[in-house]
mmCIF file of C-alpha atoms in Angstrom:
data_model
loop_
_atom_site.group_PDB
_atom_site.id
_atom_site.type_symbol
_atom_site.label_atom_id
_atom_site.label_comp_id
_atom_site.label_asym_id
_atom_site.label_seq_id
_atom_site.Cartn_x
_atom_site.Cartn_y
_atom_site.Cartn_z
ATOM 1 C CA MET A 25 25.415 54.876 -29.098
ATOM 2 C CA ASP A 26 24.623 54.879 -25.454
ATOM 3 C CA ASN A 27 27.249 53.555 -23.243
ATOM 4 C CA LEU A 28 25.127 51.647 -20.857
ATOM 5 C CA ALA A 29 26.220 48.768 -18.580
ATOM 6 C CA PRO A 30 24.058 45.503 -18.510
ATOM 7 C CA GLN A 31 21.285 45.916 -16.208
ATOM 8 C CA CYS A 32 20.027 43.124 -13.921
ATOM 9 C CA ARG A 33 16.377 42.319 -13.318
ATOM 10 C CA GLU A 34 14.665 44.743 -10.976
ATOM 11 C CA ALA A 35 13.157 41.897 -8.988
ATOM 12 C CA ILE A 36 16.521 40.803 -7.755
ATOM 13 C CA LEU A 37 17.620 44.297 -6.475
ATOM 14 C CA GLU A 38 16.029 43.905 -2.981
ATOM 15 C CA ILE A 39 17.453 40.469 -2.381
ATOM 16 C CA LYS A 40 19.872 40.371 0.447
ATOM 17 C CA PRO A 41 22.233 37.343 -0.318
ATOM 18 C CA TYR A 42 22.332 34.453 2.279
ATOM 19 C CA VAL A 43 25.020 34.772 4.799
ATOM 20 C CA PRO A 44 26.125 31.201 5.910
ATOM 21 C CA GLY A 45 27.709 30.320 9.279
ATOM 22 C CA LYS A 46 31.238 31.253 9.440
ATOM 23 C CA PRO A 47 33.630 28.238 8.180
ATOM 24 C CA ILE A 48 36.118 26.814 10.570
ATOM 25 C CA GLU A 49 38.931 27.575 8.061
ATOM 26 C CA GLU A 50 38.056 31.181 7.890
ATOM 27 C CA VAL A 51 38.294 31.558 11.661
ATOM 28 C CA GLN A 52 41.557 29.787 11.704
ATOM 29 C CA ARG A 53 42.899 32.112 9.040
ATOM 30 C CA GLU A 54 41.723 35.352 10.473
ATOM 31 C CA LEU A 55 42.450 34.711 14.151
ATOM 32 C CA GLY A 56 45.255 32.139 14.019
ATOM 33 C CA ILE A 57 43.370 29.682 16.156
ATOM 34 C CA LYS A 58 43.824 26.140 15.346
ATOM 35 C CA ASP A 59 41.330 24.456 17.679
ATOM 36 C CA VAL A 60 37.941 25.704 16.474
ATOM 37 C CA ILE A 61 34.563 24.062 17.022
ATOM 38 C CA LYS A 62 31.628 25.121 14.758
ATOM 39 C CA LEU A 63 28.196 25.328 16.493
ATOM 40 C CA ALA A 64 26.509 27.581 13.972
ATOM 41 C CA SER A 65 25.039 25.592 11.049
ATOM 42 C CA ASN A 66 23.149 22.698 12.683
ATOM 43 C CA GLU A 67 25.569 20.014 11.073
ATOM 44 C CA ASN A 68 25.865 16.522 12.719
ATOM 45 C CA PRO A 69 28.886 16.716 15.030
ATOM 46 C CA LEU A 70 29.464 13.023 14.590
ATOM 47 C CA GLY A 71 30.102 13.449 10.762
ATOM 48 C CA PRO A 72 28.874 11.159 8.106
ATOM 49 C CA SER A 73 28.022 7.519 8.417
ATOM 50 C CA PRO A 74 31.258 5.376 8.082
ATOM 51 C CA ASP A 75 29.224 3.496 5.458
ATOM 52 C CA ALA A 76 28.920 6.550 3.338
ATOM 53 C CA VAL A 77 32.634 7.454 3.561
ATOM 54 C CA LEU A 78 33.468 3.888 2.310
ATOM 55 C CA ALA A 79 31.009 4.172 -0.579
ATOM 56 C CA LEU A 80 32.596 7.540 -1.495
ATOM 57 C CA ARG A 81 35.986 6.002 -1.640
ATOM 58 C CA GLU A 82 35.029 3.192 -3.692
ATOM 59 C CA ALA A 83 33.119 5.403 -6.138
ATOM 60 C CA ALA A 84 35.761 8.047 -6.503
ATOM 61 C CA GLU A 85 37.397 6.413 -9.629
ATOM 62 C CA ARG A 86 34.030 6.834 -11.637
ATOM 63 C CA ILE A 87 33.741 10.576 -11.326
ATOM 64 C CA HIS A 88 34.725 10.860 -15.022
ATOM 65 C CA PHE A 89 31.288 9.871 -15.914
ATOM 66 C CA TYR A 90 28.256 12.170 -15.737
ATOM 67 C CA PRO A 91 25.809 11.359 -12.878
ATOM 68 C CA ASP A 92 22.506 9.708 -13.398
ATOM 69 C CA GLY A 93 20.271 12.484 -13.964
ATOM 70 C CA THR A 94 17.208 10.624 -12.550
ATOM 71 C CA CYS A 95 18.963 9.642 -9.235
ATOM 72 C CA TYR A 96 17.483 6.130 -9.886
ATOM 73 C CA TYR A 97 19.023 4.234 -7.112
ATOM 74 C CA LEU A 98 18.599 6.886 -4.567
ATOM 75 C CA LYS A 99 15.046 7.281 -5.369
ATOM 76 C CA GLU A 100 14.532 3.522 -5.183
ATOM 77 C CA ALA A 101 15.991 3.423 -1.657
ATOM 78 C CA LEU A 102 13.877 6.434 -0.674
ATOM 79 C CA ALA A 103 10.713 5.191 -2.103
ATOM 80 C CA GLU A 104 11.100 1.910 -0.147
ATOM 81 C CA LYS A 105 11.845 3.536 3.121
ATOM 82 C CA LEU A 106 9.296 6.131 2.841
ATOM 83 C CA ARG A 107 6.491 3.968 1.348
ATOM 84 C CA VAL A 108 5.931 6.159 -1.598
ATOM 85 C CA GLY A 109 6.491 5.773 -5.363
ATOM 86 C CA PRO A 110 9.659 7.009 -7.074
ATOM 87 C CA ASP A 111 7.375 9.274 -8.945
ATOM 88 C CA ASN A 112 6.630 11.048 -5.733
ATOM 89 C CA LEU A 113 10.157 12.003 -5.373
ATOM 90 C CA ILE A 114 12.483 14.743 -6.706
ATOM 91 C CA ILE A 115 16.022 14.953 -5.577
ATOM 92 C CA GLY A 116 18.022 18.229 -5.326
ATOM 93 C CA ASN A 117 21.354 19.787 -4.834
ATOM 94 C CA GLY A 118 20.271 20.276 -1.203
ATOM 95 C CA THR A 119 16.640 21.308 -0.337
ATOM 96 C CA ASP A 120 17.625 24.959 -1.166
ATOM 97 C CA GLU A 121 17.682 23.999 -4.999
ATOM 98 C CA ILE A 122 14.128 22.497 -4.547
ATOM 99 C CA LEU A 123 13.042 25.818 -2.822
ATOM 100 C CA LYS A 124 14.277 27.609 -6.078
ATOM 101 C CA LEU A 125 12.589 25.024 -8.250
ATOM 102 C CA LEU A 126 9.293 25.593 -6.471
ATOM 103 C CA ALA A 127 9.477 29.300 -7.084
ATOM 104 C CA GLU A 128 10.464 28.850 -10.754
ATOM 105 C CA ALA A 129 7.576 26.497 -11.345
ATOM 106 C CA PHE A 130 4.891 28.076 -9.243
ATOM 107 C CA VAL A 131 5.603 31.838 -8.637
ATOM 108 C CA ASN A 132 4.924 34.505 -11.112
ATOM 109 C CA PRO A 133 6.023 38.143 -10.732
ATOM 110 C CA GLY A 134 3.777 39.891 -8.156
ATOM 111 C CA GLU A 135 2.442 36.715 -6.669
ATOM 112 C CA GLU A 136 2.971 35.798 -2.949
ATOM 113 C CA ILE A 137 4.226 33.146 -0.527
ATOM 114 C CA VAL A 138 3.254 32.984 3.119
ATOM 115 C CA VAL A 139 5.760 32.198 5.651
ATOM 116 C CA ALA A 140 6.292 32.495 9.471
ATOM 117 C CA ASP A 141 8.554 35.180 10.990
ATOM 118 C CA PRO A 142 11.194 34.254 11.915
ATOM 119 C CA THR A 143 11.935 31.111 9.740
ATOM 120 C CA PHE A 144 14.364 29.987 7.146
ATOM 121 C CA SER A 145 15.262 32.817 4.823
ATOM 122 C CA GLU A 146 15.541 31.012 1.743
ATOM 123 C CA TYR A 147 11.898 30.791 1.266
ATOM 124 C CA GLU A 148 11.642 34.501 0.763
ATOM 125 C CA PHE A 149 14.878 34.336 -1.438
ATOM 126 C CA ALA A 150 13.252 31.893 -3.724
ATOM 127 C CA ALA A 151 10.206 33.901 -4.051
ATOM 128 C CA GLN A 152 12.101 37.243 -4.613
ATOM 129 C CA VAL A 153 14.192 35.600 -7.513
ATOM 130 C CA MET A 154 10.927 35.233 -9.433
ATOM 131 C CA GLY A 155 9.616 38.607 -8.607
ATOM 132 C CA GLY A 156 7.308 37.321 -5.982
ATOM 133 C CA LYS A 157 6.666 38.669 -2.479
ATOM 134 C CA ALA A 158 6.837 36.925 0.923
ATOM 135 C CA VAL A 159 4.099 37.721 3.362
ATOM 136 C CA LYS A 160 5.511 37.259 6.790
ATOM 137 C CA VAL A 161 3.242 36.189 9.679
ATOM 138 C CA PRO A 162 4.814 36.690 13.124
ATOM 139 C CA CYS A 163 5.276 33.682 15.249
ATOM 140 C CA ARG A 164 3.253 33.424 18.381
ATOM 141 C CA ASP A 165 5.394 32.175 21.412
ATOM 142 C CA PHE A 166 8.129 31.306 19.065
ATOM 143 C CA ARG A 167 5.813 28.886 16.992
ATOM 144 C CA HIS A 168 3.991 29.025 13.755
ATOM 145 C CA ASP A 169 0.638 30.941 14.017
ATOM 146 C CA LEU A 170 -1.162 28.684 11.626
ATOM 147 C CA ALA A 171 -4.483 30.440 12.078
ATOM 148 C CA ALA A 172 -2.929 33.740 11.180
ATOM 149 C CA MET A 173 -1.014 32.143 8.271
ATOM 150 C CA ALA A 174 -4.333 30.815 6.874
ATOM 151 C CA GLU A 175 -5.810 34.281 7.164
ATOM 152 C CA ALA A 176 -2.889 35.684 5.252
ATOM 153 C CA ILE A 177 -3.639 33.628 2.156
ATOM 154 C CA THR A 178 -5.098 35.700 -0.602
ATOM 155 C CA PRO A 179 -5.973 34.913 -4.333
ATOM 156 C CA ARG A 180 -2.356 35.834 -5.067
ATOM 157 C CA THR A 181 -0.802 33.142 -2.803
ATOM 158 C CA ARG A 182 0.813 30.395 -4.605
ATOM 159 C CA LEU A 183 3.005 28.672 -1.951
ATOM 160 C CA VAL A 184 2.913 28.439 1.854
ATOM 161 C CA PHE A 185 6.042 27.196 3.663
ATOM 162 C CA ILE A 186 5.867 25.526 7.166
ATOM 163 C CA CYS A 187 9.333 24.798 8.520
ATOM 164 C CA ASN A 188 8.700 22.033 11.060
ATOM 165 C CA PRO A 189 10.707 22.072 13.277
ATOM 166 C CA ASN A 190 11.213 25.707 12.656
ATOM 167 C CA ASN A 191 14.711 27.075 12.078
ATOM 168 C CA PRO A 192 15.659 29.137 14.273
ATOM 169 C CA THR A 193 13.222 28.527 17.056
ATOM 170 C CA GLY A 194 13.286 24.604 17.176
ATOM 171 C CA THR A 195 9.475 24.472 17.734
ATOM 172 C CA ILE A 196 7.039 22.438 15.897
ATOM 173 C CA VAL A 197 3.394 22.529 14.804
ATOM 174 C CA THR A 198 1.368 19.636 15.876
ATOM 175 C CA GLN A 199 -0.670 17.006 13.824
ATOM 176 C CA ASN A 200 -4.071 18.538 15.070
ATOM 177 C CA GLU A 201 -2.728 22.109 14.179
ATOM 178 C CA LEU A 202 -1.750 21.131 10.675
ATOM 179 C CA ASP A 203 -4.837 19.203 10.132
ATOM 180 C CA ALA A 204 -7.000 22.227 10.903
ATOM 181 C CA PHE A 205 -4.632 24.460 8.829
ATOM 182 C CA LEU A 206 -4.845 22.413 5.795
ATOM 183 C CA ALA A 207 -8.579 22.161 6.005
ATOM 184 C CA GLN A 208 -8.528 26.007 5.407
ATOM 185 C CA VAL A 209 -6.082 26.221 2.550
ATOM 186 C CA PRO A 210 -7.486 26.436 -0.927
ATOM 187 C CA ALA A 211 -6.677 23.553 -3.274
ATOM 188 C CA ASN A 212 -4.669 25.766 -5.691
ATOM 189 C CA VAL A 213 -2.200 26.738 -2.889
ATOM 190 C CA LEU A 214 0.624 24.357 -2.450
ATOM 191 C CA VAL A 215 1.703 23.835 1.159
ATOM 192 C CA VAL A 216 5.504 22.913 1.547
ATOM 193 C CA ILE A 217 6.363 21.369 4.833
ATOM 194 C CA ASP A 218 10.015 21.611 5.332
ATOM 195 C CA GLU A 219 11.175 18.779 7.672
ATOM 196 C CA ALA A 220 14.995 19.177 7.504
ATOM 197 C CA TYR A 221 15.161 18.327 11.291
ATOM 198 C CA ASN A 222 12.426 15.819 11.507
ATOM 199 C CA GLU A 223 14.728 12.905 12.604
ATOM 200 C CA TYR A 224 15.586 14.728 15.746
ATOM 201 C CA VAL A 225 11.924 15.331 16.845
ATOM 202 C CA THR A 226 10.832 13.328 19.871
ATOM 203 C CA SER A 227 7.282 14.794 20.515
ATOM 204 C CA PRO A 228 4.426 12.322 19.953
ATOM 205 C CA ALA A 229 2.406 15.316 18.636
ATOM 206 C CA TYR A 230 4.573 15.829 15.552
ATOM 207 C CA PRO A 231 2.693 15.357 12.423
ATOM 208 C CA ASP A 232 2.936 12.370 9.927
ATOM 209 C CA SER A 233 3.178 14.641 7.019
ATOM 210 C CA LEU A 234 3.760 11.844 4.436
ATOM 211 C CA ALA A 235 0.319 10.681 5.234
ATOM 212 C CA TYR A 236 -0.969 13.493 3.287
ATOM 213 C CA VAL A 237 1.122 12.609 0.173
ATOM 214 C CA ARG A 238 0.304 8.782 0.583
ATOM 215 C CA SER A 239 -3.338 9.609 0.697
ATOM 216 C CA GLY A 240 -3.086 11.559 -2.711
ATOM 217 C CA ARG A 241 -3.605 14.933 -1.221
ATOM 218 C CA PRO A 242 -2.706 17.191 -4.257
ATOM 219 C CA ASN A 243 -1.454 20.491 -2.545
ATOM 220 C CA VAL A 244 1.166 19.181 -0.070
ATOM 221 C CA MET A 245 4.878 18.751 -0.617
ATOM 222 C CA VAL A 246 7.367 17.518 2.219
ATOM 223 C CA LEU A 247 10.989 18.338 1.999
ATOM 224 C CA ARG A 248 13.701 16.408 3.777
ATOM 225 C CA THR A 249 17.542 16.470 3.679
ATOM 226 C CA PHE A 250 20.834 14.478 3.992
ATOM 227 C CA SER A 251 22.577 17.604 5.394
ATOM 228 C CA LYS A 252 21.579 17.310 8.992
ATOM 229 C CA ILE A 253 21.334 14.069 10.809
ATOM 230 C CA TYR A 254 22.983 12.061 7.821
ATOM 231 C CA GLY A 255 26.061 14.336 7.967
ATOM 232 C CA LEU A 256 26.298 15.092 4.272
ATOM 233 C CA ALA A 257 25.985 18.834 4.250
ATOM 234 C CA GLY A 258 29.128 19.262 2.048
ATOM 235 C CA LEU A 259 27.622 17.109 -0.643
ATOM 236 C CA ARG A 260 24.283 18.885 -1.000
ATOM 237 C CA VAL A 261 21.578 16.400 -1.136
ATOM 238 C CA GLY A 262 17.818 17.111 -0.384
ATOM 239 C CA TYR A 263 14.710 15.595 -1.599
ATOM 240 C CA GLY A 264 10.848 16.465 -1.869
ATOM 241 C CA ILE A 265 7.843 14.148 -1.723
ATOM 242 C CA SER A 266 4.608 15.236 -3.294
ATOM 243 C CA GLN A 267 2.159 14.050 -6.152
ATOM 244 C CA PRO A 268 3.555 13.079 -9.462
ATOM 245 C CA GLU A 269 2.090 16.320 -10.962
ATOM 246 C CA ILE A 270 4.010 18.522 -8.750
ATOM 247 C CA ILE A 271 7.198 16.611 -9.226
ATOM 248 C CA GLN A 272 6.710 16.573 -13.023
ATOM 249 C CA ALA A 273 6.353 20.495 -12.801
ATOM 250 C CA LEU A 274 9.550 20.810 -10.788
ATOM 251 C CA ASN A 275 11.496 18.601 -13.330
ATOM 252 C CA LYS A 276 10.614 20.919 -16.108
ATOM 253 C CA VAL A 277 12.891 23.518 -14.494
ATOM 254 C CA ARG A 278 15.370 21.271 -12.861
ATOM 255 C CA GLU A 279 18.961 21.111 -14.302
ATOM 256 C CA PRO A 280 19.687 17.718 -15.899
ATOM 257 C CA PHE A 281 22.501 16.775 -13.707
ATOM 258 C CA ASN A 282 21.755 18.686 -10.589
ATOM 259 C CA VAL A 283 22.776 16.056 -8.080
ATOM 260 C CA ASN A 284 26.374 14.866 -8.465
ATOM 261 C CA PHE A 285 27.462 11.206 -8.586
ATOM 262 C CA LEU A 286 29.389 11.164 -5.326
ATOM 263 C CA ALA A 287 26.545 12.677 -3.470
ATOM 264 C CA GLN A 288 24.108 10.178 -4.871
ATOM 265 C CA VAL A 289 26.374 7.242 -3.825
ATOM 266 C CA ALA A 290 26.855 8.660 -0.202
ATOM 267 C CA ALA A 291 23.265 9.443 0.248
ATOM 268 C CA THR A 292 22.101 5.923 -0.765
ATOM 269 C CA ALA A 293 24.579 4.431 1.571
ATOM 270 C CA ALA A 294 23.823 6.749 4.408
ATOM 271 C CA LEU A 295 20.246 6.060 4.246
ATOM 272 C CA LYS A 296 20.834 2.423 5.133
ATOM 273 C CA ASP A 297 22.895 3.064 8.116
ATOM 274 C CA GLU A 298 20.284 3.220 10.943
ATOM 275 C CA VAL A 299 23.023 2.717 13.635
ATOM 276 C CA HIS A 300 24.618 6.035 12.781
ATOM 277 C CA VAL A 301 21.135 7.776 12.675
ATOM 278 C CA GLN A 302 20.257 6.354 16.071
ATOM 279 C CA LYS A 303 23.610 7.315 17.596
ATOM 280 C CA SER A 304 23.282 10.666 16.268
ATOM 281 C CA ARG A 305 19.813 11.055 17.871
ATOM 282 C CA GLU A 306 21.183 9.738 21.259
ATOM 283 C CA VAL A 307 24.108 12.292 21.250
ATOM 284 C CA ASN A 308 21.713 15.195 20.371
ATOM 285 C CA ARG A 309 19.286 14.084 23.195
ATOM 286 C CA GLU A 310 22.173 13.814 25.710
ATOM 287 C CA GLY A 311 23.724 17.301 24.616
ATOM 288 C CA LYS A 312 20.164 18.969 24.738
ATOM 289 C CA GLU A 313 19.639 17.805 28.413
ATOM 290 C CA PHE A 314 23.140 18.965 29.215
ATOM 291 C CA LEU A 315 22.755 22.335 27.619
ATOM 292 C CA TYR A 316 19.317 22.900 29.127
ATOM 293 C CA ARG A 317 20.761 22.308 32.623
ATOM 294 C CA GLU A 318 23.900 24.528 32.106
ATOM 295 C CA LEU A 319 22.010 27.438 30.274
ATOM 296 C CA ALA A 320 19.565 27.546 33.087
ATOM 297 C CA ALA A 321 22.428 27.542 35.620
ATOM 298 C CA LEU A 322 23.550 30.691 33.772
ATOM 299 C CA GLY A 323 20.249 32.236 34.218
ATOM 300 C CA LEU A 324 19.558 32.175 30.540
ATOM 301 C CA LYS A 325 16.187 31.829 28.829
ATOM 302 C CA PHE A 326 16.000 29.567 25.889
ATOM 303 C CA ILE A 327 13.259 27.958 23.691
ATOM 304 C CA PRO A 328 12.618 24.095 24.007
ATOM 305 C CA THR A 329 13.731 22.455 20.965
ATOM 306 C CA GLU A 330 12.759 19.572 18.864
ATOM 307 C CA ALA A 331 15.840 19.990 16.580
ATOM 308 C CA ASN A 332 19.574 19.802 16.902
ATOM 309 C CA PHE A 333 19.942 23.575 17.981
ATOM 310 C CA ILE A 334 18.664 25.770 20.864
ATOM 311 C CA PHE A 335 17.685 29.521 20.391
ATOM 312 C CA VAL A 336 19.053 31.244 23.493
ATOM 313 C CA ASP A 337 18.451 34.781 24.900
ATOM 314 C CA ILE A 338 21.766 35.907 26.237
ATOM 315 C CA GLY A 339 20.322 39.507 27.279
ATOM 316 C CA ARG A 340 22.833 41.525 25.454
ATOM 317 C CA ASP A 341 24.077 42.150 21.900
ATOM 318 C CA SER A 342 24.477 38.805 20.091
ATOM 319 C CA ARG A 343 26.987 40.289 17.782
ATOM 320 C CA GLU A 344 29.331 41.227 20.551
ATOM 321 C CA VAL A 345 29.132 37.874 22.256
ATOM 322 C CA PHE A 346 29.583 36.143 18.911
ATOM 323 C CA GLY A 347 32.774 38.039 18.413
ATOM 324 C CA GLN A 348 34.095 37.151 21.964
ATOM 325 C CA LEU A 349 33.186 33.425 21.559
ATOM 326 C CA LEU A 350 34.808 33.478 18.098
ATOM 327 C CA ARG A 351 38.119 34.669 19.787
ATOM 328 C CA LYS A 352 37.834 31.568 21.904
ATOM 329 C CA GLY A 353 37.379 29.355 18.908
ATOM 330 C CA VAL A 354 33.657 28.678 19.275
ATOM 331 C CA ILE A 355 31.547 29.617 16.307
ATOM 332 C CA VAL A 356 27.762 30.141 16.907
ATOM 333 C CA ARG A 357 25.011 31.782 15.015
ATOM 334 C CA THR A 358 23.747 35.327 15.810
ATOM 335 C CA GLY A 359 20.088 36.091 16.302
ATOM 336 C CA ASP A 360 20.035 39.503 14.648
ATOM 337 C CA ILE A 361 19.648 38.038 11.235
ATOM 338 C CA PHE A 362 16.368 36.467 12.418
ATOM 339 C CA GLY A 363 15.267 39.740 14.150
ATOM 340 C CA TYR A 364 16.343 38.760 17.614
ATOM 341 C CA PRO A 365 19.544 40.834 18.387
ATOM 342 C CA THR A 366 19.927 39.227 21.840
ATOM 343 C CA PHE A 367 19.649 35.645 20.932
ATOM 344 C CA LEU A 368 22.235 33.215 19.839
ATOM 345 C CA ARG A 369 21.203 29.891 17.975
ATOM 346 C CA ILE A 370 23.629 27.262 19.007
ATOM 347 C CA THR A 371 23.945 23.788 17.412
ATOM 348 C CA ILE A 372 23.949 20.888 19.888
ATOM 349 C CA GLY A 373 27.524 19.322 19.589
ATOM 350 C CA THR A 374 29.480 16.413 21.068
ATOM 351 C CA PRO A 375 29.839 16.302 24.851
ATOM 352 C CA ARG A 376 33.349 17.902 24.526
ATOM 353 C CA GLN A 377 31.963 20.642 22.138
ATOM 354 C CA ASN A 378 29.091 21.333 24.692
ATOM 355 C CA GLN A 379 31.340 21.651 27.619
ATOM 356 C CA ARG A 380 33.695 23.901 25.867
ATOM 357 C CA LEU A 381 30.742 26.086 24.665
ATOM 358 C CA ILE A 382 29.297 26.405 28.184
ATOM 359 C CA ALA A 383 32.799 27.227 29.641
ATOM 360 C CA SER A 384 33.409 29.786 27.011
ATOM 361 C CA LEU A 385 30.050 31.314 27.266
ATOM 362 C CA ARG A 386 30.242 31.514 31.133
ATOM 363 C CA GLU A 387 33.598 33.519 30.600
ATOM 364 C CA VAL A 388 32.146 35.864 28.168
ATOM 365 C CA LEU A 389 28.931 36.537 30.217
ATOM 366 C CA THR A 390 30.681 37.068 33.536
ATOM 367 C CA LYS A 391 33.116 39.594 32.437
#
């Protein structure tokens, strides 16, 4: 009898596991620093809505029950806000889960997805899990090159991902650009528009992507999340909006209780707190203006952003600068993981956090 160990599927051998932003607790343990600020993962520096926290406290005594597998109340609240039907919605354990569901439902081994480069790495991960391949189309001036992405579509293409605003660049595609792109996409290719940061966008050229869904377009899906402006990253709630046929396909591969009870309760409460959302937008706008001024004063080039982070060229090894900032209790994201080794991706924080970042960055860069 051969003494062979269990073998994993060949399709997953090339997958590089996602490396998240360094947690505050890890830095505190490793470096013995108590006062640490995290500007690495694009979280809301104001935290969650007070209404969401209150709802969590009141719901805590009911966690011995399984959650509602349909997310009924959250779907109803979202449907009313977005002006779509509940059957146009799927709720996920973060949008990451929905990305994986999309691959499981639509990508066969050897088939392709089309993505920008750089962009959010989980698109490629989801395809690779199913034995698919990511066709990467380089950005042009740090923006999606939709014309080139349209040309990259082949008979093997099943999904196209458009991150809008794009992570890590913070740039957007416009309404006119998206209209022209969709006019070229075959009807059997699903275009997934990931709008994780859409609440921060101020540009009037930003697309109304939900209009495609409301008009019945069969091959568009929009993704959004409660992890960013709503401040619920630790609870993992994301959602997708598309035609019922697409939603039904995803539900066939979705786990029955994929979104936990507390997450559903908190998201429903957070959705109603427009005051917190507006305050978060204002803090981001003011922080962006401050960082633009200070980064320019340091002589640094950066990409103007429509999100809650800035992609900055520091002109030297980002990992080295990351390490020096870490020792000052400031966590940022290195650009090498996106293919830009001299860049940092910096989350826009509170005024105090932004001031500390700039002071620390100035010390590091002038050594």
